[in-house]
Amino acid sequence: MGQTTLSYYKKHAIRRYGFHGTSHKYLAETAAAMLGRPVGQLNAITCHLGNGSSVTAVEGGRSVDTSMGLTPLEGLVMGTRAGDIDPAIPLHLMRTLGATAADMDAILNKKSGLLGLCGDNDLRAVIERRAKGDPEACLAMDVFVYRVRKYIGAYTLSLGGHVDAMVFSAGIGENSALIRSLICAGLERVGVRIDQDANAEMCGGRQGVISTPDSRVKVLVIPTDEELSIAQQTLEVVSTEASAAA
Ligand code: AMP
């Protein structure tokens, strides 16, 4: 092989690309507008929680870290994706089970996450089973919530403890007051205080603030709009090119 890590980066384009960028951009811009400040003056942690999930740290309006990597597999526990695991695990399974690279791809991307933990990838089903005390569903939700909290903790420090807003979006983030409440539970010491009534109401496509007025970090629910963001960015490119050609 004889290659350095840098040569993998240069020759094979191995790097952390991140995903959901259009959504995180839209969320940061909308959060800034809701807080009445320019996006360039916003520090935020944006949580896009759907069947695919990612968290981004936004500093001065720019993404400085994000949980997905070269592929969407890295980071949070998702509907069917494992998210972060010890990179030695696939090697171990390949050696001991004779699993191929294609097998590992399918296991990690399509058979892991909530599905792998409890047999359901739709969080609504997991929540229903958890309410009846199903231990596998309880475990799956605990792991899902714990991983989101871990990233929020890491990104809070990445931002030097200066977080203006925490944003919830996508299928789970926009609709599940329970998940939002579990993610924010006990975070008062880091400036996050949820208004449980506002949280319960902010579902089904509603946009608004779910933190209390004295919460140092404003917690927002914002239905993402990737189509609008793509259209806005396309317009920007087209206008720039048109004025350069004029
Ligand atoms: P998305 O990929 O953004 O379309 O999100 C899809 C996921 O959102 C589904 O797999 C569900 O797990 C989740 N979801 C949608 N509505 C709810 C809800 N009311 N409570 C919990 N999860 C929900």
Coordinates of N, CA, C and O in Angstrom, one line a residue, residues 4-103:
T4 N 0.4 7.5 2.6 CA 0.3 8.2 3.8 C -1.2 8.6 3.9 O -1.9 8.6 2.9
T5 N -1.6 8.9 5.1 CA -3.0 9.4 5.3 C -3.3 10.6 4.4 O -4.4 10.7 3.8
L6 N -2.3 11.4 4.3 CA -2.5 12.6 3.4 C -2.7 12.2 2.0 O -3.5 12.9 1.3
S7 N -2.1 11.1 1.5 CA -2.3 10.7 0.1 C -3.7 10.2 -0.1 O -4.2 10.3 -1.2
Y8 N -4.2 9.6 1.0 CA -5.7 9.1 0.8 C -6.5 10.4 0.6 O -7.5 10.4 -0.2
Y9 N -6.2 11.4 1.4 CA -7.0 12.7 1.2 C -6.8 13.2 -0.2 O -7.8 13.6 -0.8
K10 N -5.5 13.3 -0.6 CA -5.3 14.0 -1.9 C -5.7 13.1 -3.1 O -6.3 13.6 -4.0
K11 N -5.3 11.8 -3.1 CA -5.5 11.0 -4.3 C -6.9 10.4 -4.4 O -7.4 10.1 -5.4
H12 N -7.4 10.1 -3.2 CA -8.7 9.3 -3.2 C -9.8 10.1 -2.6 O -10.9 9.6 -2.4
A13 N -9.6 11.4 -2.4 CA -10.7 12.3 -1.9 C -11.4 11.8 -0.6 O -12.6 12.0 -0.5
I14 N -10.5 11.2 0.2 CA -11.1 10.7 1.5 C -11.1 11.9 2.5 O -10.1 12.5 2.8
R15 N -12.3 12.4 2.8 CA -12.4 13.5 3.7 C -13.8 13.5 4.3 O -14.7 12.8 3.9
R16 N -14.0 14.4 5.3 CA -15.4 14.5 5.9 C -16.2 15.5 5.1 O -16.0 16.7 5.2
Y17 N -17.1 15.1 4.2 CA -17.9 16.0 3.4 C -19.0 16.6 4.2 O -19.4 17.7 4.1
G18 N -19.6 15.7 5.0 CA -20.9 16.2 5.7 C -22.0 16.1 4.7 O -21.9 16.0 3.5
F19 N -23.2 16.0 5.3 CA -24.5 15.9 4.5 C -25.5 16.8 5.2 O -25.3 17.4 6.2
H20 N -26.7 16.9 4.5 CA -27.8 17.8 5.0 C -27.3 19.2 5.1 O -27.9 20.0 5.8
G21 N -26.3 19.6 4.3 CA -25.8 21.0 4.4 C -26.9 22.0 4.0 O -26.9 23.1 4.7
T22 N -27.7 21.7 3.0 CA -28.7 22.6 2.6 C -29.7 22.9 3.8 O -30.1 24.0 4.0
S23 N -30.0 21.8 4.5 CA -30.9 21.9 5.6 C -30.3 22.7 6.7 O -30.9 23.7 7.3
H24 N -29.1 22.4 7.1 CA -28.4 23.1 8.2 C -28.3 24.6 7.9 O -28.4 25.5 8.8
K25 N -28.0 24.9 6.6 CA -27.8 26.3 6.2 C -29.2 27.0 6.4 O -29.3 28.1 6.9
Y26 N -30.3 26.4 5.9 CA -31.6 27.0 6.0 C -31.9 27.2 7.5 O -32.5 28.2 7.9
L27 N -31.6 26.2 8.3 CA -31.9 26.3 9.8 C -31.2 27.4 10.4 O -31.7 28.2 11.3
A28 N -29.9 27.6 10.1 CA -29.1 28.6 10.7 C -29.6 30.0 10.3 O -29.8 30.9 11.1
E29 N -30.0 30.1 9.0 CA -30.5 31.4 8.5 C -31.8 31.8 9.1 O -32.1 32.9 9.5
T30 N -32.7 30.8 9.2 CA -34.0 31.0 9.8 C -33.9 31.3 11.3 O -34.6 32.2 11.8
A31 N -33.0 30.6 12.0 CA -32.8 30.8 13.4 C -32.3 32.3 13.6 O -32.8 33.0 14.5
A32 N -31.4 32.7 12.8 CA -30.9 34.1 12.9 C -32.0 35.1 12.7 O -32.1 36.0 13.5
A33 N -32.8 34.8 11.7 CA -34.0 35.7 11.5 C -34.9 35.7 12.7 O -35.4 36.8 13.1
M34 N -35.2 34.6 13.3 CA -36.1 34.5 14.4 C -35.5 35.2 15.6 O -36.3 35.8 16.4
L35 N -34.2 35.2 15.7 CA -33.6 35.9 16.9 C -33.2 37.4 16.6 O -32.7 38.1 17.4
G36 N -33.6 37.8 15.3 CA -33.4 39.2 14.9 C -31.9 39.6 14.9 O -31.6 40.7 15.3
R37 N -31.1 38.8 14.3 CA -29.7 39.1 14.2 C -29.1 38.6 12.8 O -29.7 37.7 12.3
P38 N -28.1 39.2 12.3 CA -27.5 38.7 11.1 C -26.9 37.3 11.3 O -26.4 37.0 12.4
V39 N -27.0 36.4 10.3 CA -26.6 35.0 10.5 C -25.1 35.0 10.8 O -24.6 34.1 11.5
G40 N -24.3 36.0 10.4 CA -22.9 36.0 10.7 C -22.6 36.3 12.1 O -21.5 36.1 12.6
Q41 N -23.7 36.6 12.9 CA -23.5 36.8 14.4 C -24.2 35.7 15.2 O -24.5 35.9 16.3
L42 N -24.4 34.5 14.5 CA -25.1 33.5 15.2 C -24.2 32.3 15.5 O -23.5 31.8 14.6
N43 N -24.2 31.8 16.7 CA -23.6 30.5 17.0 C -24.8 29.6 17.4 O -25.7 29.9 18.2
A44 N -24.8 28.4 16.7 CA -26.0 27.5 16.9 C -25.6 26.1 16.8 O -24.6 25.7 16.2
I45 N -26.4 25.2 17.4 CA -26.3 23.8 17.1 C -27.6 23.4 16.4 O -28.7 23.5 17.0
T46 N -27.5 22.9 15.2 CA -28.7 22.6 14.4 C -28.8 21.1 14.4 O -27.8 20.4 14.0
C47 N -30.0 20.6 14.8 CA -30.2 19.1 14.8 C -31.2 18.7 13.8 O -32.4 19.0 13.9
H48 N -30.8 18.1 12.7 CA -31.7 17.6 11.7 C -31.9 16.1 12.0 O -31.0 15.3 11.8
L49 N -33.1 15.9 12.6 CA -33.3 14.5 13.1 C -34.5 13.9 12.3 O -35.7 14.2 12.5
G50 N -34.1 13.0 11.4 CA -35.2 12.3 10.6 C -34.7 10.9 10.5 O -34.0 10.4 11.4
N51 N -35.1 10.2 9.4 CA -34.7 8.8 9.2 C -33.1 8.8 9.1 O -32.4 8.0 9.6
G52 N -32.6 9.9 8.4 CA -31.2 10.2 8.4 C -31.1 11.4 9.3 O -31.9 12.3 9.3
S53 N -30.1 11.4 10.2 CA -29.9 12.4 11.2 C -28.5 13.0 11.3 O -27.6 12.2 11.1
S54 N -28.4 14.3 11.5 CA -27.1 14.9 11.7 C -27.2 16.1 12.5 O -28.3 16.7 12.6
V55 N -26.1 16.5 13.2 CA -26.0 17.7 14.0 C -24.9 18.5 13.4 O -23.8 18.0 13.0
T56 N -25.0 19.8 13.4 CA -24.0 20.7 13.0 C -23.7 21.8 14.0 O -24.6 22.4 14.6
A57 N -22.4 22.2 14.1 CA -22.0 23.3 15.0 C -21.9 24.5 14.0 O -21.1 24.4 13.1
V58 N -22.6 25.6 14.3 CA -22.5 26.7 13.4 C -21.9 27.9 14.2 O -22.4 28.2 15.3
E59 N -20.8 28.4 13.7 CA -20.1 29.5 14.4 C -20.1 30.7 13.5 O -19.5 30.6 12.4
G60 N -20.6 31.8 14.0 CA -20.7 33.0 13.1 C -21.3 32.7 11.8 O -20.9 33.2 10.8
G61 N -22.4 31.9 11.8 CA -23.1 31.6 10.6 C -22.5 30.5 9.7 O -23.1 30.1 8.7
R62 N -21.3 30.1 10.1 CA -20.7 29.0 9.2 C -20.6 27.7 9.9 O -20.3 27.7 11.2
S63 N -20.8 26.6 9.2 CA -20.6 25.3 9.8 C -19.2 25.0 10.1 O -18.3 25.2 9.2
V64 N -18.9 24.7 11.4 CA -17.5 24.4 11.7 C -17.3 22.9 12.1 O -16.2 22.4 12.2
D65 N -18.4 22.2 12.3 CA -18.3 20.8 12.4 C -19.6 20.2 12.2 O -20.7 20.8 12.4
T66 N -19.6 18.9 11.7 CA -20.9 18.2 11.5 C -20.7 16.8 11.7 O -19.6 16.2 11.6
S67 N -21.8 16.1 12.0 CA -21.7 14.7 12.5 C -21.5 13.7 11.4 O -21.0 12.6 11.7
M68 N -22.0 13.9 10.2 CA -21.8 13.0 9.1 C -20.4 13.2 8.4 O -19.9 14.3 8.5
G69 N -19.9 12.2 7.8 CA -18.5 12.3 7.3 C -18.3 12.1 5.8 O -19.0 12.8 5.1
L70 N -17.5 11.2 5.5 CA -17.3 10.9 4.0 C -18.6 10.4 3.4 O -18.9 10.7 2.3
T71 N -19.3 9.6 4.2 CA -20.7 9.1 3.9 C -21.6 9.5 5.0 O -21.2 10.0 6.0
P72 N -22.9 9.3 4.8 CA -23.9 9.7 5.8 C -23.9 8.7 7.0 O -24.7 8.8 7.9
L73 N -23.0 7.7 7.0 CA -23.0 6.7 8.0 C -22.5 7.2 9.4 O -22.9 6.7 10.4
E74 N -21.6 8.2 9.4 CA -21.0 8.6 10.6 C -21.9 9.4 11.5 O -22.9 10.0 11.0
G75 N -21.7 9.4 12.8 CA -22.5 10.3 13.7 C -23.6 9.7 14.5 O -23.4 8.7 15.2
L76 N -24.8 10.2 14.3 CA -25.9 9.8 15.2 C -26.4 8.4 14.9 O -26.2 7.9 13.8
V77 N -27.1 7.8 15.8 CA -27.8 6.6 15.5 C -29.0 7.0 14.7 O -29.7 8.0 15.0
M78 N -29.3 6.3 13.6 CA -30.4 6.8 12.7 C -31.4 5.6 12.5 O -31.3 4.6 13.2
G79 N -32.3 5.8 11.6 CA -33.4 4.8 11.4 C -32.7 3.4 11.2 O -33.1 2.4 11.9
T80 N -31.8 3.3 10.2 CA -31.2 2.0 9.9 C -29.7 2.1 9.9 O -29.0 1.1 9.6
R81 N -29.1 3.3 10.1 CA -27.6 3.5 10.1 C -27.1 3.5 11.5 O -27.7 4.0 12.4
A82 N -25.9 2.8 11.6 CA -25.3 2.6 13.0 C -24.8 3.9 13.6 O -24.8 4.1 14.8
G83 N -24.3 4.9 12.7 CA -23.6 6.0 13.2 C -22.3 5.6 13.8 O -21.7 4.6 13.3
D84 N -21.7 6.4 14.7 CA -20.3 6.1 15.2 C -20.2 4.7 15.8 O -21.0 4.4 16.7
I85 N -19.2 4.0 15.4 CA -18.9 2.7 16.0 C -17.4 2.6 16.0 O -16.7 3.4 15.2
D86 N -16.8 1.7 16.8 CA -15.4 1.5 16.7 C -15.1 1.0 15.2 O -15.7 0.0 14.8
P87 N -14.1 1.7 14.5 CA -13.9 1.2 13.1 C -13.3 -0.2 13.0 O -13.3 -0.8 11.9
A88 N -12.9 -0.8 14.2 CA -12.4 -2.1 14.1 C -13.5 -3.2 14.0 O -13.3 -4.3 13.7
I89 N -14.7 -2.8 14.3 CA -15.8 -3.7 14.4 C -16.1 -4.4 13.0 O -16.1 -5.6 12.9
P90 N -16.2 -3.6 11.9 CA -16.4 -4.3 10.6 C -15.2 -5.2 10.3 O -15.4 -6.3 9.7
L91 N -14.0 -4.8 10.6 CA -12.8 -5.7 10.4 C -13.0 -7.0 11.1 O -12.7 -8.1 10.6
H92 N -13.4 -6.9 12.4 CA -13.6 -8.1 13.3 C -14.6 -9.0 12.7 O -14.4 -10.2 12.6
L93 N -15.8 -8.4 12.2 CA -16.9 -9.2 11.7 C -16.4 -9.9 10.3 O -16.8 -11.0 10.0
M94 N -15.7 -9.1 9.6 CA -15.2 -9.7 8.3 C -14.3 -10.9 8.6 O -14.4 -11.9 7.9
R95 N -13.4 -10.7 9.6 CA -12.5 -11.8 9.9 C -13.2 -13.0 10.5 O -13.0 -14.2 10.1
T96 N -14.2 -12.8 11.4 CA -14.7 -13.9 12.2 C -15.9 -14.5 11.4 O -16.2 -15.7 11.5
L97 N -16.7 -13.7 10.7 CA -17.9 -14.2 10.0 C -17.7 -14.4 8.5 O -18.6 -15.0 7.8
G98 N -16.6 -13.9 8.0 CA -16.4 -14.0 6.6 C -17.2 -13.0 5.8 O -17.5 -13.2 4.7
A99 N -17.7 -12.0 6.5 CA -18.6 -11.0 5.9 C -17.8 -10.2 4.8 O -16.6 -10.0 5.0
T100 N -18.4 -9.9 3.7 CA -17.7 -9.1 2.7 C -17.9 -7.6 2.9 O -18.8 -7.2 3.8
A101 N -17.2 -6.8 2.1 CA -17.4 -5.4 2.2 C -18.9 -5.0 1.9 O -19.5 -4.2 2.6
A102 N -19.5 -5.7 0.9 CA -20.9 -5.4 0.6 C -21.8 -5.8 1.8 O -22.8 -5.1 2.1
D103 N -21.5 -7.0 2.4 CA -22.3 -7.4 3.6 C -22.2 -6.3 4.7 O -23.2 -5.9 5.3

